[in-house]
Amino acid sequence: MREIISAFFRERSAVNHHLASFNDFIPSPENPFSRMQMVVDEARLSEDSSERGVIKLDVEKTKSSIYVRVGRRRDQRTGAIDPTAEPTIFVGPLQGKQPVDTKPAISPPTPMEARLRNLTYQAPVYLKVTVVENGVERESEMVHIGDMPIMVRSRLCSLSKANMERTCGMPLTDEEYRARLMEYNEDPYDPGGYFIISGTERVIISLEDRASNRIFAELSDRYGTVPIESARIFSQRGGYRSPLTVEKKKDGVLQVSIPSTAGQIPLVILMKALGMANDEEIEQAVLAELLPLDEPFVQTMKHILNVNLEDAASPKAYPPEGISTPEDALLFLEKKFATGQAKEYRTKKVAGILDHLVLPHLGDMPQDRLKKALYLGRIARTVLELNLDMRKEDDKDHYANKRLKLAGDLMEDLFRVAFTMLLKDLKYQLERSFARKRDLRVSSAIRPDLLTQRMVHALGTGNWVGGRAGVSQMLDRTSYVSTFSHLRRVTSQLTHSQPHFEARDLHPTQWGRLCPNETPEGQNCGLVKNYALMVDVSEGADDEEVALVLRDLDTRDLGSQMASEKGSARGGKRAARVFVNGNLIGLHPDPVTLVAEIRNRRRSGNLSPALMHRGSEINVRYDESMNEVIVNCDSGRLRRSLIVVSGGVPRVTRQDMDLLAQGSMTYSELVRNGKIEWLDAEEEEDALVAIQAYETPERCPECSHTLSKKDVQWQNAGSKDPQALLKCAFCGGTFKSSLKISKDTTHLEVDPYLITGVAAGLIPYAEHNSAPRNTMGAAMAKQSLGLESVNYRYRPDTRGHVLHYPQAPLVATETQRYTHFMERPAGQNFVVAVLSFEGYNMQDAIVISKGAIERGLGRSSFFRTYRAEERKYPGNHDDRFEIPRPDVAGARVDTAYRHLAEDGLIFPELAVTEGDVLIGKTSPPRFLEEKTDLLTPQKRRESSVTVRAGEGGFVDSVTLTDGENFSKLVKVKVRNERIPELGDKFASRHGQKGVVGLIVPQENMPFTRDGIQPDVIINPHAIPSRMTVAHILEMIGGKMGAKMGRFIDGTPFSGDREDAIRDSLREMGFHSNGREVMWDGLTGRRLRGEVFMGVIFYQKLHHMVANKLHMRSRGPVQILTRQPTEGRSRQGGLRFGEMERDTLIGHGAAMVIKDRLLDESDRTVQYVCGNPSCGHIAIMDSRARALRCPVCGNTSAIYPVEISYSFKLLLNELISMGVVMRINMEDIR
Amino acid sequence: MEIQIQELSPKKALLKFSDTTATEVNAIRRSLVSNIPKMAIDDVEFHLGTVHDDESGRDYDLSTSIFDEAIALRMGLLPVPTKPKSFRFKDKCTCKGEGCEHCQVIYTLDKKGPCTVYSRDLVPLGDPELAIADPDVPIVTLGARQAILTYATAVMGTGRQHAKWQVVHAVGFTAQPKVTINKAAGCSDACLKKAGSICPTKVFKAGDGPLEVVKEDACILCKDCEKACSHGSIKIDSDPTTYLFTFETDGSMTAREALRLAFENLVAEIDDLRDAVVSLG
């Protein structure tokens, strides 16, 4: 089935979720209902204004009726958007920003230009506004309202294939497209899917959230020991989210909790306040379709409901007369939430609660209240069902109850807030200018910076609207895998510090959706996840259309004729409730047929003409135990792809697979033809998925070659034959094997290895490892150095690494083909022996051959980019790139500037070390003063950029360009060769990490009779307790691959078999167990045992000694405390901590303690007044040149005292609080 | 010690040392690896900036996708032909370390892209016989507007200093394997045949007759055959006085020359040691 996967990745990039989501957000002619247009259509200035997409100017201020329409025209009667109306919001195309004085237009920026010039990769946003004055519509006007950051490789990006084809005016093949990308200095394999904000690449991390507008039954135990049945719903409308809880108290009364209101409201009262006048209506709302009424549980439910109704009506509980009418209920709420306020305010407050805080997803207008009352009845019903054991607690961690928010969704939240802000400002500006000069020009009233700044700031810092932080992160460019994995990351909303054990557990529904292995260790474990390889995030289809389809298929409205016919159903069953996106829309007498019919129509693509493109987005499930049909078509469901099986026969046939392999069939054709479909976690509950279609024999019955799962071809796929006909890849012979698909099977897994993500998918034979090692292996792959991109010489990353001789792993996996790991590898194939060597590889250390290092093993280069800008300051002052003259304040000695050219910049390829000046720069004085007699005018300050402490290397490149504000911007990249040294960290792909413990001259390394010497020697103790069996397998696999000159397939579950490798090893003249007779390089004697040696892919991790090496004898101190600074970057001191101090106390080494803690820290000598009644710190009076106590005036008995400066600070601080601090001294006896 | 030459081609040698010990053979091996003097590129001067090509009228940037220090490392590893006695160590040369034709070789490399630069593109100043021994080593691939212009200086060194001065590679030896078939009681020809067939290096030959040892030297001492015959008919042993010795050179000198130099060095070292001991009194 590997043909399907490769066809899938021919069609879709691995970051498709980001691109698709962003494309859906951006308006375009093909997408009239873009998220942005919807935000504009729905825009409102205040929560209670009824008109959307319109700014209404204040009548009092303008004395006339003026409004500005920004959204699309609406139908006068229904208020719905006129589908023929012209769009009102437009983005792009990208524009070059140019200084005023340059005449030729600047070409639109490319991502690389944005990176180099610290620009934001953004396109202008235009809004079409129409002013209507006293009913007269003026001509609409197109105004620039701001700039929108553009996702790289999205529809608007100049590098997207469609745009490239447009600029060169012809269709491009993949090859040509890649060549064009390289002309733009872009890596052809760069996945895109990120933004560039002020030159830095930022990703929007997918956010995992509880599904909104869905009722969750749960037992809450927050009131002590007895769990209380409750139902919660996160009601969401637009960006606004409001949870609501209904609980059944011990006395049977149902209480509702609403956010930002104190206390709880009895359900019945709330329903009445929402306009449900009589008790029958309430009963109907709760019990609704639950007919016939004679069943015992219905009676119990009715009883509980009666308790509630009586409670509300009881004068005792709610004096004076109980609550029976909506008016009573409203008065009760007014009293509860706005006691003692004016009547007008009270009414408004309660209306606000009912319309905005209660179930906002049903609407926020007074006319929506009845709907809300009905819905509350449904929630109450859920609580009662839970109470009567008719339903179980909902599983919050079930993936059917989770939704993902992608870049588009989050950008929508951001745009909504920014756009509303812009409109508010526009209204204010228009009112002002109209009042002044009766001017109504929108273009002059609008402030585009408002929107731009808001968007750019949020993306640049990750601080999103709603107070969420870390939504956008700096793209991890350590290696290609880390970039890929970062773009496929999912974080949970849950706070990372709380335990949440259930939420962290791997849930069965995550199978095939999220990687089971790739998650961080520690506090974020299980909360930060990554996509599995082949997933899709639903984009959503119109639920009203779906409801129409369901009605068409005989779903009856609640309370209709059919429903009241005592719920008559076929086969004696009650009619099933039908839900669309969690909303009950009706009943159906024959749910099984309904579900089958929907699936059939979905597969054949004729659900409804309106759902043409989005038909496959719909997932459906029949929950037998609850007798519910659940139809989902909302966005953010994480889905996986499965082969459809009907009647024990998979729909994908041999012929299909051959066509896919030839490339004459596409993956989406398979989906269109109903051969493959995407299932969400909900629908998968209904499916029976076969993992493998047939049994693969261990050896070919024809040629007796060992067979792995990939070595056979299923010849009769798609036929009704009860046995599988398999073809051996070695001899070409065919044979029969038993099928593992039964008549009940509904789906077939495409390939089991798809459950892993991009990082865990790199681990060969991962199914042989213990799970934690795979998790560690996946984590370490993201720290490995390799070829992160091919444009590394152009990229201005602040920090970057590149491995000199990256190699594709000899033991490869299928995943690597789709993550381009073979083209952008991060590691090398090492010859590794498992052996103890003089004890220098104890505790996971590794011994490495000097000869191998000298031939380039593990060599990498480290880049650091230093940048400086000629900033402009008020008063026509600016920074200057130059060689600072000696009269500049803080100027260095002449020789410090010897590398610089006239323009203050260094030359490329010069060797530099720490402290060398790279960019000579002077800044204007801090405080500007006129020249007076006493003060000389301040001099310009030296503000050169120098090489960081402990670093150095060669200047790689010097880039001089214009920054965002057309000030000169210079970037100097310094490169440093990193040759493996003692303490550098290396790791295999199996979580086996270690640091270099010894570098051995080549002649001392053990050797075989053929003269083969290992590059690395690892300790045998590293293997057994960790159970990294795949490490062993990879070693022998690599050995065979190296000898035979081919790649070994180590794909989990279907790679080359162990016996096949062992057989080949023997054929190649090695012992099949991989062990070899070795001879000691020092003595020449034979090593006692045989040594296990093989070839395995090792990664150099970015933790290198050169980045950590640190020492200090003298150095900077903090200004405040005069104690040594902290941290390597500030040449800080090494902390002599409490435990270290304890050891010295134990030794009685008092003077050493004094030396460490005082003399070598913040020792100071202070003069102390010897007057016994004073004892303050004295001063040296510089004019009198004498010691004097400033407090008592004493000048004679003043003594120097050695104290720590922090103690002196303490004295000062206490004195400042009015505490007298006296130091009383006496002579040492 | 007796040396029997089994195979000796310019770049490869297979020898048999008999009447010796492992330590003696190892001393030869270590001398081969680390003590043979050889020329290798040690200093590379890169030219920066742009060059103009008069023929095509194009400007080329003197920079490549690979860093200068990495190119220098690659050039260092190229095999520079080192004829016996033709060069001296720079610090022991008559020129007193200034560099002369007796202690250094200068190469020029001047290429314009697009192309792949090979070791044959390094042109020696002076004797054309000093061209790099292996002409087909790729050094760097140049893009369309890239060029490279360097001067590289090769000097004498030994493998102990850096692997680039290592003449001999893949040096290994093994004690002479001794494979004996002695049909034990209860053992059958079939059993022996089965045991012989699992040998990864095909030491045995089993035609129509009984199993016989045909390639004793190839045995890797894995003892699989020994274990395969439960009767103990096959015995694998090794002779600690006889050693099979193999090595290759990188092409900078012949295998014979390398071996001669290794012995010379070994003798010199032993002489030094003796002198040192004697001088101690």
Coordinates of C-alpha atoms in Angstrom, one line a residue, chain A residues 538-779:
Chain A
S538 CA -11.1 19.2 8.5
E539 CA -11.8 22.6 7.2
G540 CA -15.5 22.4 7.8
A541 CA -18.7 22.3 5.6
D542 CA -21.9 24.2 6.0
D543 CA -23.9 22.5 8.7
E544 CA -27.2 23.9 7.4
E545 CA -26.6 22.2 4.0
V546 CA -25.9 19.0 5.9
A547 CA -29.1 19.3 7.9
L548 CA -31.0 19.7 4.6
V549 CA -29.5 16.5 3.3
L550 CA -30.5 14.7 6.5
R551 CA -34.1 16.1 6.2
D552 CA -34.0 14.8 2.6
L553 CA -33.2 11.4 4.0
D554 CA -36.3 11.3 6.2
T555 CA -35.1 12.9 9.3
R556 CA -38.1 14.4 11.1
D557 CA -38.1 17.6 13.1
L558 CA -38.7 17.3 16.8
G559 CA -42.3 17.6 17.7
S560 CA -43.5 16.9 14.2
Q561 CA -46.1 14.4 13.4
M562 CA -43.8 11.5 13.2
A563 CA -42.1 12.2 16.5
S564 CA -45.3 12.3 18.4
E565 CA -46.5 9.0 16.9
K566 CA -45.1 7.6 20.1
G567 CA -41.7 7.6 18.5
S568 CA -42.9 4.7 16.4
A569 CA -39.9 2.9 14.9
R570 CA -39.2 0.0 12.8
G571 CA -38.2 -3.2 14.6
G572 CA -39.6 -2.0 17.9
K573 CA -36.8 0.5 18.5
R574 CA -37.2 4.1 19.4
A575 CA -36.4 6.6 16.7
A576 CA -32.8 7.7 16.9
R577 CA -31.8 11.3 17.6
V578 CA -29.9 12.9 14.9
F579 CA -27.2 15.5 15.8
V580 CA -25.3 17.8 13.4
N581 CA -22.2 19.3 15.1
G582 CA -23.7 18.6 18.5
N583 CA -27.1 20.1 17.7
L584 CA -30.2 17.9 17.8
I585 CA -31.9 18.4 14.6
G586 CA -34.4 15.6 14.5
L587 CA -35.3 12.0 14.8
H588 CA -34.9 9.2 12.4
P589 CA -36.7 5.8 12.5
D590 CA -34.0 3.8 10.8
P591 CA -30.6 5.1 11.9
V592 CA -28.5 2.2 10.4
T593 CA -29.9 2.8 7.0
L594 CA -29.5 6.5 7.3
V595 CA -25.8 6.2 8.3
A596 CA -25.2 3.7 5.5
E597 CA -26.9 6.0 3.0
I598 CA -24.9 9.1 4.1
R599 CA -21.7 7.1 3.8
N600 CA -22.7 5.8 0.4
R601 CA -23.5 9.2 -0.9
R602 CA -20.3 10.7 0.6
R603 CA -18.2 8.0 -1.1
S604 CA -19.9 8.5 -4.4
G605 CA -19.7 12.3 -4.0
N606 CA -23.3 13.1 -4.4
L607 CA -24.4 14.2 -0.9
S608 CA -25.7 17.5 -2.2
P609 CA -24.6 19.9 -5.0
A610 CA -23.9 22.6 -2.4
L611 CA -21.4 20.3 -0.7
M612 CA -19.5 19.5 -3.8
H613 CA -16.0 20.1 -2.6
R614 CA -16.6 19.6 1.0
G615 CA -18.7 16.5 0.9
S616 CA -15.8 14.3 2.1
E617 CA -15.5 16.5 5.1
I618 CA -18.6 15.0 6.6
N619 CA -18.2 12.2 9.1
V620 CA -21.1 10.2 10.6
R621 CA -21.5 7.7 13.3
Y622 CA -24.4 5.7 14.7
D623 CA -24.0 5.2 18.4
E624 CA -26.0 2.2 19.2
S625 CA -25.9 2.4 22.9
M626 CA -27.3 5.9 22.9
N627 CA -29.4 5.4 19.8
E628 CA -27.9 8.5 18.3
V629 CA -26.7 9.5 14.9
I630 CA -23.8 11.9 15.1
V631 CA -23.0 13.8 12.1
N632 CA -20.0 16.1 12.2
C633 CA -18.9 18.7 9.6
D634 CA -17.2 21.3 11.7
S635 CA -13.6 22.4 11.3
G636 CA -10.6 21.2 13.3
R637 CA -11.3 17.5 13.5
L638 CA -8.1 15.5 13.1
R639 CA -8.7 12.8 10.6
R640 CA -6.8 9.9 9.2
S641 CA -7.0 8.1 5.9
L642 CA -8.2 4.5 5.5
I643 CA -9.0 2.2 2.7
V644 CA -12.7 1.4 2.4
V645 CA -13.5 -2.3 2.6
S646 CA -16.9 -3.5 1.6
G647 CA -18.0 -7.1 1.9
G648 CA -14.5 -8.2 2.9
V649 CA -13.0 -6.7 -0.3
P650 CA -10.9 -3.5 -0.2
R651 CA -12.0 -1.0 -2.8
V652 CA -8.4 -0.2 -3.8
T653 CA -7.5 -2.8 -6.3
R654 CA -4.2 -4.0 -7.8
Q655 CA -4.9 -2.0 -10.9
D656 CA -5.3 1.2 -8.8
M657 CA -2.0 0.6 -7.1
D658 CA -0.3 0.1 -10.4
L659 CA -1.8 3.3 -11.7
L660 CA -0.7 5.1 -8.6
A661 CA 2.8 3.8 -8.9
Q662 CA 3.0 5.0 -12.5
G663 CA 1.7 8.3 -11.4
S664 CA -1.3 8.2 -13.8
M665 CA -3.7 8.2 -10.8
T666 CA -3.8 10.7 -8.0
Y667 CA -4.6 10.3 -4.4
S668 CA -7.6 12.6 -4.5
E669 CA -9.1 10.4 -7.3
L670 CA -9.1 7.6 -4.8
V671 CA -10.9 9.8 -2.3
R672 CA -13.4 11.0 -5.0
N673 CA -14.1 7.4 -6.1
G674 CA -14.8 6.4 -2.5
K675 CA -11.9 4.0 -2.3
I676 CA -10.2 5.8 0.4
E677 CA -11.8 8.1 3.0
W678 CA -10.9 10.3 5.9
L679 CA -12.3 9.2 9.3
D680 CA -12.5 11.4 12.4
A681 CA -12.2 9.8 15.8
E682 CA -16.0 9.8 16.1
E683 CA -16.7 7.8 12.9
E684 CA -13.8 5.5 13.7
E685 CA -15.8 4.2 16.7
D686 CA -18.1 2.7 14.1
A687 CA -15.4 1.1 12.0
L688 CA -13.6 -2.2 12.2
V689 CA -10.1 -1.6 10.8
A690 CA -7.9 -4.4 9.6
I691 CA -4.2 -3.6 10.2
Q692 CA -3.0 -6.0 7.6
A693 CA -4.9 -7.4 4.7
Y694 CA -3.2 -10.8 4.5
E695 CA -0.7 -13.0 6.2
T696 CA 2.9 -12.7 4.9
P697 CA 4.8 -16.0 5.2
E698 CA 8.2 -15.9 6.7
R699 CA 9.8 -17.4 3.6
C700 CA 8.8 -17.5 0.1
P701 CA 7.3 -20.9 -0.7
E702 CA 8.8 -20.7 -4.2
C703 CA 12.4 -19.5 -3.6
S704 CA 12.6 -19.8 0.2
H705 CA 14.0 -16.3 0.5
T706 CA 13.0 -14.6 3.7
L707 CA 10.1 -12.2 3.1
S708 CA 9.3 -9.0 4.8
K709 CA 5.9 -7.3 4.4
K710 CA 7.2 -5.1 1.7
D711 CA 8.7 -7.9 -0.4
V712 CA 5.3 -9.2 -1.5
Q713 CA 2.8 -7.7 -3.9
W714 CA -0.9 -8.4 -3.5
Q715 CA -1.8 -9.5 -6.9
N716 CA -5.5 -10.0 -6.4
A717 CA -6.3 -6.9 -4.3
G718 CA -9.9 -5.9 -4.9
S719 CA -11.1 -9.4 -6.0
K720 CA -13.5 -11.5 -4.1
D721 CA -11.1 -14.4 -3.9
P722 CA -11.1 -15.8 -0.4
Q723 CA -7.3 -16.1 -0.4
A724 CA -4.7 -13.5 -1.2
L725 CA -2.5 -14.1 -4.2
L726 CA 1.0 -12.8 -3.4
K727 CA 4.0 -12.2 -5.7
C728 CA 7.5 -12.6 -4.3
A729 CA 9.8 -9.7 -5.1
F730 CA 12.8 -11.9 -5.3
C731 CA 11.8 -14.8 -7.6
G732 CA 8.6 -13.4 -9.1
G733 CA 6.7 -16.5 -8.2
T734 CA 3.2 -16.3 -6.9
F735 CA 1.6 -18.1 -4.1
K736 CA -1.6 -18.0 -2.0
S737 CA -1.9 -16.8 1.6
S738 CA -4.8 -16.4 4.0
L739 CA -6.7 -13.1 4.2
K740 CA -7.0 -11.2 7.5
I741 CA -10.0 -9.2 6.3
S742 CA -13.4 -10.6 7.5
K743 CA -16.9 -9.8 6.3
D744 CA -17.3 -7.3 9.2
T745 CA -14.2 -5.4 8.4
T746 CA -15.1 -1.9 7.2
H747 CA -11.7 -0.4 6.6
L748 CA -8.1 -1.4 6.0
E749 CA -5.1 0.5 7.3
V750 CA -3.0 2.1 4.6
D751 CA 0.2 1.1 6.4
P752 CA 0.8 0.7 10.1
Y753 CA 4.0 2.8 10.1
L754 CA 1.8 5.9 9.5
I755 CA 1.0 6.1 13.2
T756 CA 4.4 7.7 13.8
G757 CA 5.2 11.3 13.1
V758 CA 8.1 12.8 11.3
A759 CA 10.7 12.6 14.1
A760 CA 9.8 9.1 15.5
G761 CA 9.5 8.0 11.9
L762 CA 13.2 8.4 11.5
I763 CA 13.9 5.5 13.9
P764 CA 14.5 2.3 12.0
Y765 CA 13.0 -0.9 13.5
A766 CA 11.3 1.3 16.1
E767 CA 8.9 -1.5 16.9
H768 CA 11.8 -3.4 18.4
N769 CA 12.7 -0.7 20.9
S770 CA 11.3 0.1 24.3
A771 CA 8.9 3.0 23.9
P772 CA 10.8 5.6 26.1
R773 CA 13.9 5.1 24.0
N774 CA 11.9 6.0 20.9
T775 CA 10.6 9.1 22.6
M776 CA 14.1 10.1 23.4
G777 CA 15.3 9.2 20.0
A778 CA 12.6 11.5 18.5
A779 CA 13.5 14.3 20.8

